[in-house]
Coordinates of C-alpha atoms in Angstrom, one line a residue:
X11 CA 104.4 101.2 187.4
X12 CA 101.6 100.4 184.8
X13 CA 101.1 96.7 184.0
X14 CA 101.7 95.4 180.8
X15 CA 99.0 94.9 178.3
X16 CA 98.4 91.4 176.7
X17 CA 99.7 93.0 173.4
X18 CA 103.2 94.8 175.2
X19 CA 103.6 91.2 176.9
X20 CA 103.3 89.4 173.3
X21 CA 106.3 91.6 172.7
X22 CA 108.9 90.1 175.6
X23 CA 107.4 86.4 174.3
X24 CA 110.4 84.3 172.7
X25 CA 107.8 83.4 170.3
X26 CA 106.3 85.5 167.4
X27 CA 102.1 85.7 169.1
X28 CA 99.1 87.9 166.9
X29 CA 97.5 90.7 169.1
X30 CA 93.7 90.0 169.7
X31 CA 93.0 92.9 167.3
X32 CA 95.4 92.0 164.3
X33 CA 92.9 88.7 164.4
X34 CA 89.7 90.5 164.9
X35 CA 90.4 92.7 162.0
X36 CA 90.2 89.4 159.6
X37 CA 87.2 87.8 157.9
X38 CA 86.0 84.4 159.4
X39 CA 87.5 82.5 156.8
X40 CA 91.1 84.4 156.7
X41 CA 91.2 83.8 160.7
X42 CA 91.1 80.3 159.6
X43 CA 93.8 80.5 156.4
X44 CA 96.0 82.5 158.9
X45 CA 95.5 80.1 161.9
X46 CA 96.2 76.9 160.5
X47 CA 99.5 78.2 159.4
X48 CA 100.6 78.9 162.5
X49 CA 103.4 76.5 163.3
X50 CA 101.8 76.5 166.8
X51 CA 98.5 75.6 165.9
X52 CA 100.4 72.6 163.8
X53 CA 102.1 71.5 166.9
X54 CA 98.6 71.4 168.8
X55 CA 97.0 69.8 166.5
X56 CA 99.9 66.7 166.3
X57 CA 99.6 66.6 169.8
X58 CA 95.4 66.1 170.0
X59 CA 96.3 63.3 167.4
X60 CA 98.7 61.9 169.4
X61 CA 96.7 61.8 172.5
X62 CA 93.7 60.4 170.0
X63 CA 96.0 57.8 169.1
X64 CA 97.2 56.3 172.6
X65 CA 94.2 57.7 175.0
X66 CA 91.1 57.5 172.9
X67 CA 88.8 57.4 175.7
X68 CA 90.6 60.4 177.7
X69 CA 91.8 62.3 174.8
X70 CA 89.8 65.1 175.0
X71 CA 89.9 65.3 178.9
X72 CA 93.9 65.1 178.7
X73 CA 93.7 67.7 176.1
X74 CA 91.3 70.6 177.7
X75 CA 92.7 70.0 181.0
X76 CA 96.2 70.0 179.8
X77 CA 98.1 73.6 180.7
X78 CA 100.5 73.9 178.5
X79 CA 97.5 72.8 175.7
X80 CA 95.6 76.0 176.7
X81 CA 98.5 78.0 177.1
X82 CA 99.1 77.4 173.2
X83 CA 95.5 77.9 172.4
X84 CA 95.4 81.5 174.4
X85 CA 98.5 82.0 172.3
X86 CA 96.9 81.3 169.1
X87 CA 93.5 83.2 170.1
X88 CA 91.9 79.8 170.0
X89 CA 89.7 77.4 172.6
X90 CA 88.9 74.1 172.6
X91 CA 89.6 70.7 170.3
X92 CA 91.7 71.9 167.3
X93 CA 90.4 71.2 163.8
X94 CA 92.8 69.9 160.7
X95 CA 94.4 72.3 159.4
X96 CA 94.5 70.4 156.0
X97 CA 90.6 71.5 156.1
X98 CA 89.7 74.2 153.3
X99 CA 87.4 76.6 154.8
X100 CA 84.1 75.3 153.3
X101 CA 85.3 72.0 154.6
X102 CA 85.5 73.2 157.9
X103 CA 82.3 75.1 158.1
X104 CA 80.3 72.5 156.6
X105 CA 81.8 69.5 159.4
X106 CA 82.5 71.9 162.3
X107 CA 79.6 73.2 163.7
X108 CA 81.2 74.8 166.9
X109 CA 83.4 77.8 165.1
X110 CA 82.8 80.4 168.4
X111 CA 86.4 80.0 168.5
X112 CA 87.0 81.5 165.1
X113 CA 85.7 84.6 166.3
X114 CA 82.8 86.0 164.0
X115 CA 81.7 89.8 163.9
X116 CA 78.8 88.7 165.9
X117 CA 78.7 86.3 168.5
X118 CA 77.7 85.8 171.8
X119 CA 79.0 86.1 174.5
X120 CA 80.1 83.3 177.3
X121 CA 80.3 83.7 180.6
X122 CA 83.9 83.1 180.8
X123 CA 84.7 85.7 179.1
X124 CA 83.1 88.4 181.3
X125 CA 84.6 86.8 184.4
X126 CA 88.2 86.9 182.0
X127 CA 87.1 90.7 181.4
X128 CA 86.5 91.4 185.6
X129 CA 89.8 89.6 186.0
X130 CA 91.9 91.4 184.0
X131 CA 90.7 95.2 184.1
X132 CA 90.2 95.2 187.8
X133 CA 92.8 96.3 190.0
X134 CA 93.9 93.8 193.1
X135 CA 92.3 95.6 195.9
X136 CA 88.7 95.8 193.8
X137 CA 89.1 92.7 192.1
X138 CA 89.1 91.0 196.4
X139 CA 86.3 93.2 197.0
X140 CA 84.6 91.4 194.4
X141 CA 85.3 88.2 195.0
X142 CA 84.2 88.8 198.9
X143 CA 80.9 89.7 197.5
X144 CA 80.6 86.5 195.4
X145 CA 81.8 84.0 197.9
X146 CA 79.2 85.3 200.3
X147 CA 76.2 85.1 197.8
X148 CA 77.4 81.7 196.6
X149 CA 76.4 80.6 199.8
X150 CA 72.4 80.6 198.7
X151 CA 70.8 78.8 196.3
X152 CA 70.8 80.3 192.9
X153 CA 67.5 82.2 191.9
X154 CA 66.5 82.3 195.8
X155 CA 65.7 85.7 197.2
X156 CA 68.1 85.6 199.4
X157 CA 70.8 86.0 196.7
X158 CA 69.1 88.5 194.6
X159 CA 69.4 90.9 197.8
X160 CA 73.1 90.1 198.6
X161 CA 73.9 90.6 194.5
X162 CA 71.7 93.9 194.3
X163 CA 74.4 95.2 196.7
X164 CA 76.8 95.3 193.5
X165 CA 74.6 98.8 192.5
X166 CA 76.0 100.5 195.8
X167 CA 79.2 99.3 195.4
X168 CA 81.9 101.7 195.3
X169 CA 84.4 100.6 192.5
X170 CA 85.0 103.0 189.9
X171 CA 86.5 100.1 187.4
X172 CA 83.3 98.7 187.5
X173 CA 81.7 102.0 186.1
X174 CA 84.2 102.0 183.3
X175 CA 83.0 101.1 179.9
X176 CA 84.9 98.0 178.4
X177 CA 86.7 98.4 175.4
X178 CA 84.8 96.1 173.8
X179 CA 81.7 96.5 171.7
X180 CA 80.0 94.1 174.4
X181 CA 76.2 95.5 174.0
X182 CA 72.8 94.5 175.6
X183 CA 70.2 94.5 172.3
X184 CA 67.2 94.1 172.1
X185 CA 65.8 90.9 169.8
X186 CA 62.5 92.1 169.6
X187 CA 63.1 95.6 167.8
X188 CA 62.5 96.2 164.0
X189 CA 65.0 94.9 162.3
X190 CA 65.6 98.3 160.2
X191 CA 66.1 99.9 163.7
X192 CA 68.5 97.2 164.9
X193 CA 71.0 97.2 162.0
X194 CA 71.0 101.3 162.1
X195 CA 71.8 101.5 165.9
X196 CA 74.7 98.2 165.6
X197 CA 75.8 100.3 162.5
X198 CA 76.3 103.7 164.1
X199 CA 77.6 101.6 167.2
X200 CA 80.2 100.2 165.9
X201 CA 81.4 103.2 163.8
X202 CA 81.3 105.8 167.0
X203 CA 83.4 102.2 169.0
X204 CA 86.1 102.0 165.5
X205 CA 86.5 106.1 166.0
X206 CA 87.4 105.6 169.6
X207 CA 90.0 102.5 168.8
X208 CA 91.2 104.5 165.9
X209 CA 90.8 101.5 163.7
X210 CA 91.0 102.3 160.4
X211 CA 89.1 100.4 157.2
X212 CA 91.3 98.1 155.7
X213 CA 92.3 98.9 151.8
X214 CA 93.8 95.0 151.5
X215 CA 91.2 93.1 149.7
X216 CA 91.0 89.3 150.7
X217 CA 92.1 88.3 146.6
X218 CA 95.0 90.4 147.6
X219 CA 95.6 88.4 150.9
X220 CA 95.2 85.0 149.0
X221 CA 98.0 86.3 146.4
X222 CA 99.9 87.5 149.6
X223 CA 99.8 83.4 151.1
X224 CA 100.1 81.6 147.9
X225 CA 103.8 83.1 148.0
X226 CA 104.1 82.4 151.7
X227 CA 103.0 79.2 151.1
X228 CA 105.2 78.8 148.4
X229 CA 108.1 79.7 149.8
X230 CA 107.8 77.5 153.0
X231 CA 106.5 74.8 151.4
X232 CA 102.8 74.9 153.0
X233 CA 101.2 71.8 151.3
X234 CA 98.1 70.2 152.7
X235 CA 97.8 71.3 155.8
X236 CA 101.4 70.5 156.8
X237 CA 104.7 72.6 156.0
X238 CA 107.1 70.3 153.8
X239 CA 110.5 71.2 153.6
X240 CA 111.8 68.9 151.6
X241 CA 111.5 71.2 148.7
X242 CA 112.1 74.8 149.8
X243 CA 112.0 77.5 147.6
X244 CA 114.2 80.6 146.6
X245 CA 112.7 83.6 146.0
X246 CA 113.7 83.6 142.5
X247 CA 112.0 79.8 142.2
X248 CA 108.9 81.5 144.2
X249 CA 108.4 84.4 141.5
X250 CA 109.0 81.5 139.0
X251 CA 106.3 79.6 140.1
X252 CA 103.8 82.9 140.6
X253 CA 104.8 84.1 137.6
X254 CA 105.8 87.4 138.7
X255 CA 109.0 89.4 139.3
X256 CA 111.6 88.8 142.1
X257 CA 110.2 92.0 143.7
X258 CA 106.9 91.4 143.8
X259 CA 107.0 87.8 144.6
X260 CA 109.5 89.3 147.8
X261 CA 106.6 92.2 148.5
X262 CA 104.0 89.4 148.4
X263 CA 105.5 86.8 150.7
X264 CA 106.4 89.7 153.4
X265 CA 102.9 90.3 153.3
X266 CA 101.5 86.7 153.9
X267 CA 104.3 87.1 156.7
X268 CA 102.3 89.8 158.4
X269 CA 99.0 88.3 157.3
X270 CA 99.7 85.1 159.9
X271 CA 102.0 86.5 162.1
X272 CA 100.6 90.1 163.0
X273 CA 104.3 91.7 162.5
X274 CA 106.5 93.3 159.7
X275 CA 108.5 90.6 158.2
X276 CA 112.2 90.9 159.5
X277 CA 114.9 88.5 160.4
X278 CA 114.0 88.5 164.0
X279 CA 110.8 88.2 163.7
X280 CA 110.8 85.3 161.5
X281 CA 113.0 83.2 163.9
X282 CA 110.5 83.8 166.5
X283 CA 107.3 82.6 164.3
X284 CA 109.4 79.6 162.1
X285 CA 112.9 79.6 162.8
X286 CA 114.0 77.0 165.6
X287 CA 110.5 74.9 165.1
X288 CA 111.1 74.7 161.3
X289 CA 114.8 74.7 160.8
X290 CA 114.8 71.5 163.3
X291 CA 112.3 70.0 161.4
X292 CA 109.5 69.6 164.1
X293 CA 107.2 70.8 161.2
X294 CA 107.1 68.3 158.3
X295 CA 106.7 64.9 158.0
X296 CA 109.9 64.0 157.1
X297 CA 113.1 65.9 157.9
X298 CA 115.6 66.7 155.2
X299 CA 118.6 68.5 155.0
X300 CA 117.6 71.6 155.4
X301 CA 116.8 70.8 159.3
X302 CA 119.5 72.4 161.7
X303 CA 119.0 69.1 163.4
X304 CA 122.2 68.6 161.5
X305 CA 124.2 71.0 162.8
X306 CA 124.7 69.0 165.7
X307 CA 128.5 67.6 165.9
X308 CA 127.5 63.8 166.3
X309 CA 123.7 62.8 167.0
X310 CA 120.9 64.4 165.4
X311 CA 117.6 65.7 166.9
X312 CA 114.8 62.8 166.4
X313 CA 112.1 63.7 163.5
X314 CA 108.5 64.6 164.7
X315 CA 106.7 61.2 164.0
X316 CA 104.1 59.8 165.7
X317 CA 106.2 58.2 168.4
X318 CA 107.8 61.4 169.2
X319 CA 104.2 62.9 169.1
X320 CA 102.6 60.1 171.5
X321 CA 102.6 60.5 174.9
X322 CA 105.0 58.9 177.2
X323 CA 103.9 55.2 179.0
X324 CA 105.5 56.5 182.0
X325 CA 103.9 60.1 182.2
X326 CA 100.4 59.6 180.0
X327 CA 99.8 63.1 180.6
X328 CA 102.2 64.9 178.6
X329 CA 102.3 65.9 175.2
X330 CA 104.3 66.8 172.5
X331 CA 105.0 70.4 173.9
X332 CA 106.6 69.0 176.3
X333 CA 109.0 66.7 174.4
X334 CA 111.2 68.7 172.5
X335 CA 114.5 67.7 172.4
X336 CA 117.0 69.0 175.1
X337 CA 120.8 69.8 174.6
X338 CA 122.3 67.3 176.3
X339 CA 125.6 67.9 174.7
X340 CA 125.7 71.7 175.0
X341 CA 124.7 72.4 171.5
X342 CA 121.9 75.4 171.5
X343 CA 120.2 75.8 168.3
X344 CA 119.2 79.3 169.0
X345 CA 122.4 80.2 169.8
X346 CA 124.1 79.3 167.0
X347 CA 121.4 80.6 164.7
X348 CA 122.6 84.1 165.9
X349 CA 126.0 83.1 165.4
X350 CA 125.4 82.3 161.8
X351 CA 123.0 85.0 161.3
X352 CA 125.9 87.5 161.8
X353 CA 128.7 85.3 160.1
X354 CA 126.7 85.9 156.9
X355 CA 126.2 89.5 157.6
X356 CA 129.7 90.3 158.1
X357 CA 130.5 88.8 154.6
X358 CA 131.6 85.3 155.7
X359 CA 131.5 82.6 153.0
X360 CA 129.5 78.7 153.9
X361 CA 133.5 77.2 153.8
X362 CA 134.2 79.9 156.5
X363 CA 131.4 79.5 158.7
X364 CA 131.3 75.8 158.6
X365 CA 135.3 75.9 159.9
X366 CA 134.4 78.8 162.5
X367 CA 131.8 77.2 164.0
X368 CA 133.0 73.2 163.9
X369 CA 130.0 72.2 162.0
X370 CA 129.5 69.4 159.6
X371 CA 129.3 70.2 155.9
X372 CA 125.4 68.7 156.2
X373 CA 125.1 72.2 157.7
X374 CA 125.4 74.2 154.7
X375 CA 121.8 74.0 153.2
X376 CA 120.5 75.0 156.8
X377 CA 123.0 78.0 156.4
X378 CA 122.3 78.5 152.7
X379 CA 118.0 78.8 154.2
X380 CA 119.1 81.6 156.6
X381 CA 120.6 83.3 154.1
X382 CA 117.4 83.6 151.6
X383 CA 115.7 84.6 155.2
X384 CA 118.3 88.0 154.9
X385 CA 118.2 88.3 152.0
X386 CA 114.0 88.7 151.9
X387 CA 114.2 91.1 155.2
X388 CA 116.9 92.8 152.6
X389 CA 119.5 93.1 155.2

């Protein structure tokens, strides 16, 4: 059996992650408008402020070092210390000066990236044959003879992976050349490299993809840098506020969908990006009543504040990803999501599925918010 690529393993994910090349495919700046959306990327972030907050001096170490950290930032495409996401663009690029996250056209190339590559293109049996080879030239001194014979041995090695050209324009150039000969040969590069992807030129102009997130944003209630949801928005209050028909403003914010996420907009696929995160209220600053928090029979689910966002005295390590909430009293949030999702479908009324499923009449705006979801995916 084949293995799965990273792409085919995004699709098993409970959550909603971009492939590498949906990302590529974006300007520098629109990497950044997209990211900082994420709901992920917002929960990272909260979490470097928290650890900021309560382990100034170790923050950064606790951070980088932390697993479940750079678990979110492979997610998100991202390394390193997160930036606000309140930051414009221009603010970002004029106080950030290390962007190699954000991916430009041209970059170079680290290290840790071609050891990434080896590691996941190799297959076991090569990928040990490798390693062998390193561990016995690690044993002299770097630039010393001796290890320059032992890694000249690569050239005789027989690995046909090794032979195979990556699937990544990664080129050896020469900085020296005319500059007239330089951009011809990256140009005529990259086209023959997009022919053998199949990538095809994108018709979506970025003004289209700013019209496409000012209805996302809109609609979920993006507001400096944070998503407020005391204040969501129909879709008839969105094409209100745009100015435009019901359709359009629908079309629009289905496309600022795919814009961050990477997928066609669908019920599904919306709980996966937003869903549990936002409906509990783990997004805003507050927490209102459209959080399913209140769906719970007696206690709610605490609000994301900066307690809930430090990390514990007893276990200074840990971070916000690994204090959400747990269902002590058998209450699953996902779970009844679903449940609800197909009450409405099969034509059940608020009054009906509030009595159904034993919840509290707070419920309703939570259920009333799943319902606009439907009714955008048009299902």
């Amino acid at each position: 059996m084949m293995p799965k690529t990273r792409d085919e393993d995004h699709d098993d994910h409970p959550m909603l992650l971009r492939s590498e090349s949906h990302l590529d495919a974006l300007s520098v700046e629109m990497k950044w408008e997209t990211t900082r959306r994420q709901p992920l990327y917002f929960v990272l972030w909260n979490t470097w402020r928290a650890l900021q907050k309560n382990h100034e001096s170790e923050a950064e170490s606790l951070f980088l070092n932390s697993p479940l950290c750079h678990g979110a930032g492979i997610m998100l495409g991202i390394n390193g210390i997160p930036s606000d996401p309140a930051l414009e663009p221009k603010e970002l690029f004029d106080t950030d000066t290390n962007l190699l996250w954000l991916k430009r056209s041209a970059r170079p190339v680290t290290f840790g990236l071609l050891a990434r590559m080896l590691g996941t293109k190799l297959s076991s049996s090569d990928l040990k044959t490798l390693s062998g080879m390193l561990l016995d030239a690690a044993e002299s001194e770097a630039g010393s003879m001796e290890r320059d014979q032992k890694l000249s041995s690569f050239t005789g090695l027989k690995c046909p992976d090794l032979d195979v050209l990556v699937d990544l324009p990664l080129l050896l150039y020469n900085p020296s050349a005319p500059s007239k000969e330089f951009v011809s040969d990256i140009t005529n590069l990259r086209s023959a490299m997009r022919s053998k992807l199949g990538i095809e030129d994108s018709r979506t102009s970025e003004t289209k993809m700013r019209s496409y997130l000012a209805a996302w944003d809109t609609r979920e209630g993006w507001r400096d840098g944070v998503y407020d949801r005391l204040a969501p928005m129909t879709l008839k209050d969105v094409a209100r506020e745009l100015g435009t028909s019901d359709r359009n403003a629908k079309y629009a914010y289905q496309q600022g969908f795919q814009l961050i996420s990477g997928h066609p907009f669908s019920f599904s696929n919306w709980m996966r990006l937003m869903g549990v995160l936002h409906l509990s209220g783990y997004l805003g600053r507050d927490v209102n009543s459209v959080s399913l928090s209140r769906l719970r029979h007696a206690s709610s689910v605490r609000g994301t504040d900066d307690t809930t966002l430090s990390s514990s005295q007893q276990n200074p390590g840990t971070s916000v990803l690994e204090n959400f909430p747990s269902n002590e009293d058998g209450f699953n949030v996902t779970s009844a999501i679903e449940q609800i999702r197909d009450m409405i479908r099969s034509g059940r009324e608020n009054d009906q599925i509030l009595a159904e499923l034993e919840l509290e009449e707070d419920a309703e705006p939570a259920i009333n918010e799943l319902r606009s979801i439907i009714e955008m995916e048009g299902g």
